[in-house]
PDB file of C-alpha atoms in Angstrom:
ATOM      1  CA  MET A 261      32.651  85.600 128.332  1.00 57.00           C
ATOM      2  CA  PRO A 262      35.310  84.163 126.586  1.00 58.00           C
ATOM      3  CA  PRO A 263      38.280  83.946 128.667  1.00 60.00           C
ATOM      4  CA  PRO A 264      41.185  86.894 127.946  1.00 57.00           C
ATOM      5  CA  ASP A 265      43.862  85.724 125.593  1.00 54.00           C
ATOM      6  CA  GLU A 266      47.000  85.409 127.368  1.00 56.00           C
ATOM      7  CA  ASN A 267      48.817  87.088 124.318  1.00 51.00           C
ATOM      8  CA  THR A 268      46.589  90.529 124.100  1.00 51.00           C
ATOM      9  CA  ALA A 269      47.169  90.583 128.395  1.00 56.00           C
ATOM     10  CA  VAL A 270      50.520  90.733 128.247  1.00 60.00           C
ATOM     11  CA  ASP A 271      50.401  92.579 124.986  1.00 59.00           C
ATOM     12  CA  PRO A 272      47.257  94.682 124.341  1.00 62.00           C
ATOM     13  CA  THR A 273      48.665  95.359 120.614  1.00 66.00           C
ATOM     14  CA  GLY A 274      50.539  92.324 119.705  1.00 66.00           C
ATOM     15  CA  ALA A 275      53.733  94.400 119.215  1.00 70.00           C
ATOM     16  CA  ALA A 276      56.244  92.335 121.261  1.00 71.00           C
ATOM     17  CA  TRP A 277      57.050  90.381 118.155  1.00 71.00           C
ATOM     18  CA  VAL A 278      58.226  93.518 115.761  1.00 72.00           C
ATOM     19  CA  VAL A 279      60.619  94.429 119.278  1.00 71.00           C
ATOM     20  CA  TRP A 280      62.402  91.556 118.830  1.00 73.00           C
ATOM     21  CA  LEU A 281      62.722  91.393 114.906  1.00 74.00           C
ATOM     22  CA  VAL A 282      64.542  94.477 114.738  1.00 77.00           C
ATOM     23  CA  ILE A 283      66.160  96.087 117.887  1.00 79.00           C
ATOM     24  CA  VAL A 284      66.509  92.326 119.629  1.00 81.00           C
ATOM     25  CA  GLY A 285      67.415  89.930 116.524  1.00 83.00           C
ATOM     26  CA  PRO A 286      69.865  92.216 115.112  1.00 85.00           C
ATOM     27  CA  ALA A 287      71.136  93.103 118.207  1.00 83.00           C
ATOM     28  CA  LEU A 288      71.949  89.672 119.123  1.00 83.00           C
ATOM     29  CA  LEU A 289      73.271  88.469 115.002  1.00 85.00           C
ATOM     30  CA  PHE A 290      75.624  92.067 115.481  1.00 86.00           C
ATOM     31  CA  ALA A 291      77.063  90.603 119.033  1.00 81.00           C
ATOM     32  CA  THR A 292      77.415  87.383 117.864  1.00 81.00           C
ATOM     33  CA  PHE A 293      79.649  88.524 115.009  1.00 82.00           C
ATOM     34  CA  THR A 294      81.902  90.538 116.691  1.00 84.00           C
ATOM     35  CA  CYS A 295      82.264  88.289 119.789  1.00 84.00           C
ATOM     36  CA  VAL A 296      82.913  84.653 118.141  1.00 88.00           C
ATOM     37  CA  ARG A 297      84.901  83.741 115.115  1.00 85.00           C
ATOM     38  CA  ARG A 298      84.761  80.753 113.021  1.00 88.00           C
ATOM     39  CA  VAL A 299      89.172  79.238 113.212  1.00 87.00           C
ATOM     40  CA  ALA A 300      90.097  78.229 109.718  1.00 87.00           C
ATOM     41  CA  PRO A 301      91.416  74.999 108.054  1.00 89.00           C
ATOM     42  CA  GLY A 302      95.650  75.680 108.532  1.00 85.00           C
ATOM     43  CA  GLU A 303      95.057  78.525 111.357  1.00 88.00           C
ATOM     44  CA  LEU A 304      95.775  78.843 114.916  1.00 87.00           C
ATOM     45  CA  VAL A 305      93.243  81.425 116.198  1.00 89.00           C
ATOM     46  CA  LEU A 306      94.523  83.162 118.941  1.00 87.00           C
ATOM     47  CA  VAL A 307      93.133  85.487 121.099  1.00 91.00           C
ATOM     48  CA  LEU A 308      94.713  88.401 122.364  1.00 89.00           C
ATOM     49  CA  ARG A 309      94.516  90.697 125.951  1.00 91.00           C
ATOM     50  CA  ARG A 310      97.147  93.794 126.213  1.00 89.00           C
ATOM     51  CA  GLY A 311      99.988  91.688 123.556  1.00 84.00           C
ATOM     52  CA  GLU A 312      99.835  88.497 125.615  1.00 88.00           C
ATOM     53  CA  VAL A 313      97.165  85.540 123.882  1.00 88.00           C
ATOM     54  CA  VAL A 314      94.595  84.455 126.350  1.00 90.00           C
ATOM     55  CA  ARG A 315      93.699  81.637 124.796  1.00 90.00           C
ATOM     56  CA  VAL A 316      94.235  79.936 121.148  1.00 88.00           C
ATOM     57  CA  ARG A 317      91.897  77.114 118.925  1.00 88.00           C
ATOM     58  CA  ARG A 318      93.525  75.637 115.599  1.00 88.00           C
ATOM     59  CA  ASN A 319      89.498  74.669 115.092  1.00 88.00           C
ATOM     60  CA  GLY A 320      86.047  75.534 115.916  1.00 88.00           C
ATOM     61  CA  PHE A 321      84.863  78.251 117.345  1.00 90.00           C
ATOM     62  CA  VAL A 322      86.285  80.515 119.694  1.00 89.00           C
ATOM     63  CA  ALA A 323      84.976  83.382 121.517  1.00 88.00           C
ATOM     64  CA  ARG A 324      85.755  87.211 122.660  1.00 87.00           C
ATOM     65  CA  TRP A 325      85.195  89.638 124.855  1.00 87.00           C
ATOM     66  CA  PRO A 326      85.075  92.900 122.783  1.00 85.00           C
ATOM     67  CA  GLY A 327      86.473  95.634 123.416  1.00 84.00           C
ATOM     68  CA  LEU A 328      88.841  94.121 125.619  1.00 88.00           C
ATOM     69  CA  GLU A 329      90.365  90.906 123.161  1.00 87.00           C
ATOM     70  CA  ARG A 330      90.793  90.829 119.468  1.00 89.00           C
ATOM     71  CA  PHE A 331      91.599  87.529 117.626  1.00 88.00           C
ATOM     72  CA  GLU A 332      94.482  87.496 115.491  1.00 86.00           C
ATOM     73  CA  ALA A 333      94.558  84.638 112.595  1.00 87.00           C
ATOM     74  CA  VAL A 334      98.001  82.706 112.615  1.00 86.00           C
ATOM     75  CA  SER A 335      98.176  80.625 109.270  1.00 86.00           C
ATOM     76  CA  THR A 336     100.092  76.976 110.614  1.00 86.00           C
ATOM     77  CA  ASP A 337     102.079  76.318 107.320  1.00 90.00           C
ATOM     78  CA  PRO A 338     105.304  77.780 106.430  1.00 91.00           C
ATOM     79  CA  ARG A 339     105.248  81.134 105.339  1.00 90.00           C
ATOM     80  CA  VAL A 340     108.064  82.451 103.385  1.00 93.00           C
ATOM     81  CA  LEU A 341     109.454  86.414 104.667  1.00 91.00           C
ATOM     82  CA  PRO A 342     110.966  88.069 102.354  1.00 93.00           C
ATOM     83  CA  LEU A 343     114.453  89.794 104.300  1.00 92.00           C
ATOM     84  CA  VAL A 344     116.284  93.360 102.774  1.00 93.00           C
ATOM     85  CA  VAL A 345     119.230  93.065 105.583  1.00 91.00           C
ATOM     86  CA  ARG A 346     122.235  96.783 105.204  1.00 92.00           C
ATOM     87  CA  SER A 347     124.973  96.126 106.867  1.00 91.00           C
ATOM     88  CA  ARG A 348     128.394  96.635 106.854  1.00 90.00           C
ATOM     89  CA  THR A 349     131.453  94.375 105.570  1.00 89.00           C
ATOM     90  CA  SER A 350     134.418  94.441 108.768  1.00 88.00           C
ATOM     91  CA  ASP A 351     136.600  96.130 105.893  1.00 87.00           C
ATOM     92  CA  GLY A 352     134.101  99.170 105.813  1.00 87.00           C
ATOM     93  CA  VAL A 353     132.498  98.161 102.063  1.00 89.00           C
ATOM     94  CA  ARG A 354     128.507  98.561 102.069  1.00 92.00           C
ATOM     95  CA  VAL A 355     126.020  95.730 101.668  1.00 90.00           C
ATOM     96  CA  VAL A 356     122.868  94.901 100.295  1.00 92.00           C
ATOM     97  CA  ALA A 357     121.443  91.519 101.103  1.00 89.00           C
ATOM     98  CA  LEU A 358     118.224  90.134  99.533  1.00 92.00           C
ATOM     99  CA  ALA A 359     116.876  86.680 102.004  1.00 91.00           C
ATOM    100  CA  ASP A 360     114.153  84.737 102.860  1.00 92.00           C
ATOM    101  CA  LEU A 361     113.184  83.486 106.133  1.00 90.00           C
ATOM    102  CA  THR A 362     110.631  80.555 106.110  1.00 92.00           C
ATOM    103  CA  VAL A 363     108.283  81.317 109.418  1.00 90.00           C
ATOM    104  CA  GLN A 364     106.302  77.873 110.776  1.00 90.00           C
ATOM    105  CA  VAL A 365     103.673  78.967 113.761  1.00 87.00           C
ATOM    106  CA  ARG A 366     103.595  75.094 114.765  1.00 85.00           C
ATOM    107  CA  ASP A 367     101.584  76.288 118.387  1.00 84.00           C
ATOM    108  CA  VAL A 368     101.010  79.480 121.169  1.00 84.00           C
ATOM    109  CA  GLN A 369     100.692  78.733 124.857  1.00 84.00           C
ATOM    110  CA  PRO A 370      98.461  80.826 126.318  1.00 87.00           C
ATOM    111  CA  GLY A 371     100.298  83.441 128.745  1.00 85.00           C
ATOM    112  CA  SER A 372     102.679  84.733 126.656  1.00 83.00           C
ATOM    113  CA  ALA A 373     103.389  87.616 125.109  1.00 83.00           C
ATOM    114  CA  TYR A 374     102.323  87.736 121.111  1.00 82.00           C
ATOM    115  CA  THR A 375     105.323  88.062 118.552  1.00 79.00           C
ATOM    116  CA  PRO A 376     103.435  89.498 114.908  1.00 82.00           C
ATOM    117  CA  ALA A 377     105.935  87.897 111.980  1.00 78.00           C
ATOM    118  CA  THR A 378     107.236  91.546 111.021  1.00 80.00           C
ATOM    119  CA  GLN A 379     108.843  91.227 114.779  1.00 83.00           C
ATOM    120  CA  ALA A 380     110.922  87.762 113.131  1.00 83.00           C
ATOM    121  CA  ALA A 381     111.809  89.587 109.939  1.00 87.00           C
ATOM    122  CA  ARG A 382     113.391  92.032 111.846  1.00 89.00           C
ATOM    123  CA  LEU A 383     114.944  89.572 113.844  1.00 87.00           C
ATOM    124  CA  ALA A 384     116.361  87.817 111.080  1.00 87.00           C
ATOM    125  CA  GLU A 385     117.322  90.782 109.353  1.00 90.00           C
ATOM    126  CA  ASP A 386     119.498  92.007 112.295  1.00 91.00           C
ATOM    127  CA  THR A 387     121.499  88.394 112.289  1.00 87.00           C
ATOM    128  CA  VAL A 388     121.754  89.206 109.180  1.00 87.00           C
ATOM    129  CA  ALA A 389     123.364  92.476 109.516  1.00 90.00           C
ATOM    130  CA  ARG A 390     125.508  91.758 112.991  1.00 89.00           C
ATOM    131  CA  ALA A 391     127.395  87.862 109.947  1.00 87.00           C
ATOM    132  CA  VAL A 392     128.362  90.474 107.779  1.00 88.00           C
ATOM    133  CA  GLU A 393     129.717  92.889 109.999  1.00 91.00           C
ATOM    134  CA  GLN A 394     132.372  90.216 111.095  1.00 89.00           C
ATOM    135  CA  LEU A 395     132.708  88.905 106.928  1.00 87.00           C
ATOM    136  CA  GLU A 396     135.402  90.577 104.946  1.00 87.00           C
ATOM    137  CA  VAL A 397     134.251  91.569 100.837  1.00 84.00           C
ATOM    138  CA  GLU A 398     136.164  89.287  99.198  1.00 84.00           C
ATOM    139  CA  SER A 399     134.878  85.864 101.533  1.00 84.00           C
ATOM    140  CA  LEU A 400     131.232  87.218 101.716  1.00 83.00           C
ATOM    141  CA  VAL A 401     129.119  85.733  99.374  1.00 82.00           C
ATOM    142  CA  ASP A 402     130.381  82.166 100.584  1.00 84.00           C
ATOM    143  CA  ASP A 403     130.966  82.714 103.915  1.00 84.00           C
ATOM    144  CA  LEU A 404     126.971  83.673 104.150  1.00 84.00           C
ATOM    145  CA  GLU A 405     126.317  80.473 102.244  1.00 85.00           C
ATOM    146  CA  ALA A 406     128.167  78.386 105.067  1.00 85.00           C
ATOM    147  CA  LEU A 407     125.854  80.022 107.850  1.00 85.00           C
ATOM    148  CA  GLU A 408     122.590  79.479 106.217  1.00 86.00           C
ATOM    149  CA  THR A 409     122.312  76.586 107.696  1.00 87.00           C
ATOM    150  CA  ARG A 410     122.997  77.918 111.398  1.00 88.00           C
ATOM    151  CA  TRP A 411     121.139  80.321 111.667  1.00 87.00           C
ATOM    152  CA  PRO A 412     117.412  79.191 111.053  1.00 89.00           C
ATOM    153  CA  ALA A 413     118.066  76.785 114.689  1.00 89.00           C
ATOM    154  CA  GLU A 414     119.654  81.428 116.201  1.00 87.00           C
ATOM    155  CA  LEU A 415     116.836  82.696 115.406  1.00 87.00           C
ATOM    156  CA  THR A 416     114.691  80.102 116.314  1.00 87.00           C
ATOM    157  CA  ARG A 417     115.998  80.611 120.444  1.00 86.00           C
ATOM    158  CA  LEU A 418     114.667  83.849 119.837  1.00 83.00           C
ATOM    159  CA  LEU A 419     111.500  83.486 118.776  1.00 82.00           C
ATOM    160  CA  PRO A 420     108.400  82.786 120.832  1.00 79.00           C
ATOM    161  CA  LEU A 421     107.890  78.634 121.689  1.00 78.00           C
ATOM    162  CA  GLY A 422     106.657  77.451 118.497  1.00 82.00           C
ATOM    163  CA  THR A 423     107.626  79.504 116.413  1.00 85.00           C
ATOM    164  CA  GLU A 424     110.157  77.791 114.379  1.00 88.00           C
ATOM    165  CA  ALA A 425     112.086  79.543 111.609  1.00 89.00           C
ATOM    166  CA  THR A 426     112.871  76.554 109.396  1.00 91.00           C
ATOM    167  CA  ALA A 427     115.208  78.403 106.667  1.00 91.00           C
ATOM    168  CA  LEU A 428     116.954  81.577 105.815  1.00 89.00           C
ATOM    169  CA  SER A 429     118.628  81.725 102.380  1.00 89.00           C
ATOM    170  CA  VAL A 430     120.018  84.403 101.217  1.00 87.00           C
ATOM    171  CA  LEU A 431     119.057  85.336  96.922  1.00 89.00           C
ATOM    172  CA  GLU A 432     121.648  88.064  96.702  1.00 89.00           C
ATOM    173  CA  VAL A 433     124.226  90.229  97.468  1.00 87.00           C
ATOM    174  CA  GLU A 434     125.233  94.103  96.225  1.00 89.00           C
ATOM    175  CA  ALA A 435     128.375  95.403  97.730  1.00 83.00           C
ATOM    176  CA  GLN A 436     129.638  98.590  96.790  1.00 82.00           C
ATOM    177  CA  LEU A 437     133.217  98.636  96.156  1.00 74.00           C
ATOM    178  CA  THR A 438     132.970 102.218  94.613  1.00 70.00           C
ATOM    179  CA  GLY A 439     132.032 105.562  96.284  1.00 58.00           C
ATOM    180  CA  GLY A 440     133.219 104.958  99.372  1.00 52.00           C
ATOM    181  CA  ALA A 441     132.181 105.427 103.070  1.00 49.00           C
ATOM    182  CA  ALA A 442     128.828 107.900 103.176  1.00 47.00           C
TER     183      ALA A 442
END
């Protein structure tokens, strides 16, 4: 009598490969795709847990715990954010200013709170609105041009470490000179 084949002794039906192929293999692939991400060139991938940066990667692969952590890809290239600023001058004239904010993320430290680009845009809009409130309508455009060089440094201090406002330029200013205060 020939010795029993060890595969038939453990799995007499020979169906173990089906379990691996149909159940275990796809489950491992799914877990890999949801837990691991490749970092593309020119981006920083942050792993966030409850709004706090846990890990940061510039290249290669980064992993996360699904359900507890999430990925957030951030471009390291300069990014232009359009701003719409609504304010009043010191003499009560309503003003709408259109501006562009250029932001660049250079690095993010683990343990810091995550601040999306929309937060930087809101900070910039508030900064320009406060400046408009200090100015009079007659000199508004010239004064805003003079302030443009100071704003990037001021905004960078308000942004998280590693994020820099590189430029803020006012493109258009519209002042409502008639119609009274609303």
